[in-house]
Amino acid sequence: MGRPRNFDRDTALDKAMLLFWEHGYEQTSIADLTQELGISAPSLYAAFGDKRTLFEEAVARYEANPASVTTAGTAGTTPHEVLQLMLDRACQEYASEAHPRGCLVNTAPELTGNRNHNRAITADRLRTVDIDTETSVDADTLAAFTHALLVGLSSYARDGADEEQLRRVAKLAMRVMTA
């Protein structure tokens, strides 16, 4: 029987998520993680397996957040509302001072599968609203456009744009999409 953990696993996972979000998977070392989490490497491996598994858990925690940009559009009843809700949430979240700027999933090259999944969620949501009355674009293309815009907003936020600057870009995008 092993020794009991002397740290809170959920708190450590939150700290790891923020570290990966700030620096990315490749740039975050085991030494960075153990220092930030305040635990030894053996404790990290005992609690989380390896760096990749810890990263995957951190991403799952990030995506399960109720403030998720992808899930923000679920309350919309038209394509315009779905996209407006997502862009509003993105502007608010990407520029927040409560965590690293931008989006963990949009800035991590190794998360292609997650991004594909999020685009599919958006396309599925757009299929449930009356898309033909507002646009001649199919749901998959509109979802791809929206997520390309989200990646751009995430990058712009990481480069220092504040919420108002992000909202101006989102407002222009909504005008373009409804023109």
Tab-separated table of C-alpha atoms in Angstrom:
chain	number	residue	atom	x	y	z
A	1	MET	CA	0.000	0.000	0.000
A	2	GLY	CA	1.474	3.358	-1.085
A	3	ARG	CA	1.730	6.473	0.986
A	4	PRO	CA	-1.272	8.791	0.883
A	5	ARG	CA	-0.979	11.855	-1.331
A	6	ASN	CA	0.005	15.028	0.434
A	7	PHE	CA	-1.591	17.285	-2.190
A	8	ASP	CA	-5.031	17.873	-3.650
A	9	ARG	CA	-5.206	16.215	-7.067
A	10	ASP	CA	-7.909	18.557	-8.407
A	11	THR	CA	-5.945	21.651	-7.400
A	12	ALA	CA	-2.827	20.191	-9.002
A	13	LEU	CA	-4.785	19.447	-12.188
A	14	ASP	CA	-6.072	23.029	-12.307
A	15	LYS	CA	-2.527	24.358	-11.918
A	16	ALA	CA	-1.247	22.026	-14.638
A	17	MET	CA	-4.054	23.129	-16.963
A	18	LEU	CA	-3.074	26.777	-16.515
A	19	LEU	CA	0.601	25.980	-17.078
A	20	PHE	CA	-0.119	24.070	-20.303
A	21	TRP	CA	-2.485	26.866	-21.391
A	22	GLU	CA	0.171	29.505	-20.826
A	23	HIS	CA	3.174	27.683	-22.313
A	24	GLY	CA	1.849	24.807	-24.426
A	25	TYR	CA	2.512	21.091	-24.115
A	26	GLU	CA	5.979	20.990	-25.661
A	27	GLN	CA	7.308	23.989	-23.753
A	28	THR	CA	6.056	22.739	-20.376
A	29	SER	CA	8.606	20.413	-18.786
A	30	ILE	CA	8.205	17.933	-15.960
A	31	ALA	CA	10.395	20.280	-13.898
A	32	ASP	CA	7.976	23.156	-14.642
A	33	LEU	CA	5.051	20.994	-13.597
A	34	THR	CA	6.599	19.721	-10.372
A	35	GLN	CA	7.612	23.261	-9.402
A	36	GLU	CA	4.182	24.731	-10.150
A	37	LEU	CA	2.289	21.871	-8.512
A	38	GLY	CA	4.651	21.745	-5.539
A	39	ILE	CA	5.159	17.996	-5.804
A	40	SER	CA	8.006	15.659	-6.669
A	41	ALA	CA	8.306	13.934	-10.046
A	42	PRO	CA	7.498	10.515	-8.486
A	43	SER	CA	4.327	12.003	-6.956
A	44	LEU	CA	3.360	13.513	-10.304
A	45	TYR	CA	3.822	10.177	-12.073
A	46	ALA	CA	1.951	8.306	-9.312
A	47	ALA	CA	-1.000	10.693	-9.491
A	48	PHE	CA	-1.220	11.303	-13.253
A	49	GLY	CA	0.814	8.633	-15.044
A	50	ASP	CA	2.924	10.696	-17.416
A	51	LYS	CA	3.041	14.178	-18.896
A	52	ARG	CA	0.818	13.248	-21.859
A	53	THR	CA	-1.870	11.771	-19.580
A	54	LEU	CA	-1.735	14.839	-17.327
A	55	PHE	CA	-2.075	17.065	-20.398
A	56	GLU	CA	-5.067	15.066	-21.660
A	57	GLU	CA	-6.744	15.340	-18.246
A	58	ALA	CA	-6.035	19.077	-18.178
A	59	VAL	CA	-7.604	19.522	-21.630
A	60	ALA	CA	-10.658	17.479	-20.576
A	61	ARG	CA	-11.050	19.716	-17.508
A	62	TYR	CA	-10.734	22.811	-19.717
A	63	GLU	CA	-13.357	21.566	-22.177
A	64	ALA	CA	-15.759	20.563	-19.381
A	65	ASN	CA	-15.888	24.158	-18.157
A	66	PRO	CA	-19.470	25.516	-18.296
A	67	ALA	CA	-18.020	28.745	-19.739
A	68	SER	CA	-16.811	26.844	-22.824
A	69	VAL	CA	-17.042	28.816	-26.052
A	70	THR	CA	-18.252	25.765	-27.995
A	71	THR	CA	-21.196	25.130	-25.665
A	72	ALA	CA	-22.156	28.823	-25.501
A	73	GLY	CA	-24.114	28.525	-28.750
A	74	THR	CA	-26.463	25.818	-27.528
A	75	ALA	CA	-29.030	28.394	-26.390
A	76	GLY	CA	-29.268	29.978	-29.851
A	77	THR	CA	-32.329	29.332	-31.980
A	78	THR	CA	-31.007	30.755	-35.259
A	79	PRO	CA	-27.596	30.507	-36.912
A	80	HIS	CA	-27.050	34.183	-36.088
A	81	GLU	CA	-27.822	33.622	-32.381
A	82	VAL	CA	-25.669	30.481	-32.162
A	83	LEU	CA	-22.672	32.251	-33.637
A	84	GLN	CA	-23.259	35.500	-31.727
A	85	LEU	CA	-23.382	33.616	-28.406
A	86	MET	CA	-20.159	31.775	-29.244
A	87	LEU	CA	-18.348	34.952	-30.307
A	88	ASP	CA	-19.569	36.864	-27.238
A	89	ARG	CA	-18.263	34.118	-24.959
A	90	ALA	CA	-14.982	33.956	-26.866
A	91	CYS	CA	-14.397	37.711	-26.517
A	92	GLN	CA	-15.097	37.552	-22.804
A	93	GLU	CA	-13.110	34.393	-22.074
A	94	TYR	CA	-10.131	34.922	-24.370
A	95	ALA	CA	-9.364	38.349	-22.870
A	96	SER	CA	-10.084	37.416	-19.243
A	97	GLU	CA	-7.397	38.211	-16.684
A	98	ALA	CA	-8.507	35.203	-14.599
A	99	HIS	CA	-6.446	32.784	-16.702
A	100	PRO	CA	-4.004	32.769	-19.625
A	101	ARG	CA	-5.267	34.619	-22.687
A	102	GLY	CA	-6.721	32.846	-25.669
A	103	CYS	CA	-7.877	29.256	-25.821
A	104	LEU	CA	-5.954	26.180	-24.694
A	105	VAL	CA	-7.459	24.008	-27.450
A	106	ASN	CA	-6.998	26.571	-30.237
A	107	THR	CA	-3.336	27.167	-29.431
A	108	ALA	CA	-2.112	23.604	-28.952
A	109	PRO	CA	-0.955	21.897	-32.183
A	110	GLU	CA	-1.443	18.445	-30.686
A	111	LEU	CA	-5.195	18.987	-30.193
A	112	THR	CA	-6.396	18.612	-33.791
A	113	GLY	CA	-8.875	15.933	-32.718
A	114	ASN	CA	-10.376	18.225	-30.085
A	115	ARG	CA	-10.747	21.049	-32.596
A	116	ASN	CA	-12.399	18.694	-35.108
A	117	HIS	CA	-14.785	17.541	-32.371
A	118	ASN	CA	-15.646	21.139	-31.444
A	119	ARG	CA	-16.337	22.025	-35.091
A	120	ALA	CA	-18.614	18.991	-35.305
A	121	ILE	CA	-20.506	20.099	-32.177
A	122	THR	CA	-21.022	23.529	-33.732
A	123	ALA	CA	-22.117	22.068	-37.088
A	124	ASP	CA	-24.548	19.721	-35.324
A	125	ARG	CA	-26.024	22.662	-33.404
A	126	LEU	CA	-26.372	24.674	-36.599
A	127	ARG	CA	-28.229	21.766	-38.216
A	128	THR	CA	-30.855	21.943	-35.457
A	129	VAL	CA	-31.702	25.577	-36.197
A	130	ASP	CA	-33.321	26.866	-39.354
A	131	ILE	CA	-30.139	27.604	-41.287
A	132	ASP	CA	-31.790	28.018	-44.698
A	133	THR	CA	-33.689	31.158	-43.685
A	134	GLU	CA	-30.535	33.128	-42.857
A	135	THR	CA	-27.760	31.840	-45.061
A	136	SER	CA	-27.110	29.683	-48.068
A	137	VAL	CA	-23.965	28.258	-46.445
A	138	ASP	CA	-24.126	24.688	-45.169
A	139	ALA	CA	-23.654	23.938	-41.462
A	140	ASP	CA	-20.213	22.340	-41.857
A	141	THR	CA	-18.815	25.336	-43.752
A	142	LEU	CA	-20.350	27.820	-41.316
A	143	ALA	CA	-18.922	25.856	-38.368
A	144	ALA	CA	-15.485	25.777	-40.026
A	145	PHE	CA	-15.642	29.529	-40.644
A	146	THR	CA	-16.678	30.180	-37.047
A	147	HIS	CA	-13.897	28.044	-35.610
A	148	ALA	CA	-11.333	29.648	-37.917
A	149	LEU	CA	-12.501	32.986	-36.526
A	150	LEU	CA	-12.236	31.633	-32.958
A	151	VAL	CA	-8.633	30.568	-33.604
A	152	GLY	CA	-7.901	34.067	-34.883
A	153	LEU	CA	-9.559	35.686	-31.858
A	154	SER	CA	-7.599	33.395	-29.552
A	155	SER	CA	-4.338	34.346	-31.226
A	156	TYR	CA	-5.219	38.047	-31.153
A	157	ALA	CA	-5.995	37.800	-27.415
A	158	ARG	CA	-2.694	36.014	-26.726
A	159	ASP	CA	-0.971	38.845	-28.587
A	160	GLY	CA	-2.525	41.326	-26.135
A	161	ALA	CA	-5.888	42.385	-27.573
A	162	ASP	CA	-8.419	43.321	-24.920
A	163	GLU	CA	-12.081	42.323	-24.864
A	164	GLU	CA	-13.226	45.466	-26.703
A	165	GLN	CA	-10.753	44.851	-29.538
A	166	LEU	CA	-11.963	41.253	-29.801
A	167	ARG	CA	-15.596	42.386	-29.832
A	168	ARG	CA	-14.927	44.782	-32.731
A	169	VAL	CA	-13.538	41.895	-34.796
A	170	ALA	CA	-16.462	39.639	-33.806
A	171	LYS	CA	-18.964	42.382	-34.720
A	172	LEU	CA	-17.375	42.755	-38.156
A	173	ALA	CA	-17.456	38.977	-38.646
A	174	MET	CA	-21.173	38.890	-37.794
A	175	ARG	CA	-21.813	41.666	-40.340
A	176	VAL	CA	-19.851	39.745	-42.975
A	177	MET	CA	-21.724	36.522	-42.227
A	178	THR	CA	-25.124	38.162	-42.529
A	179	ALA	CA	-24.337	40.328	-45.559
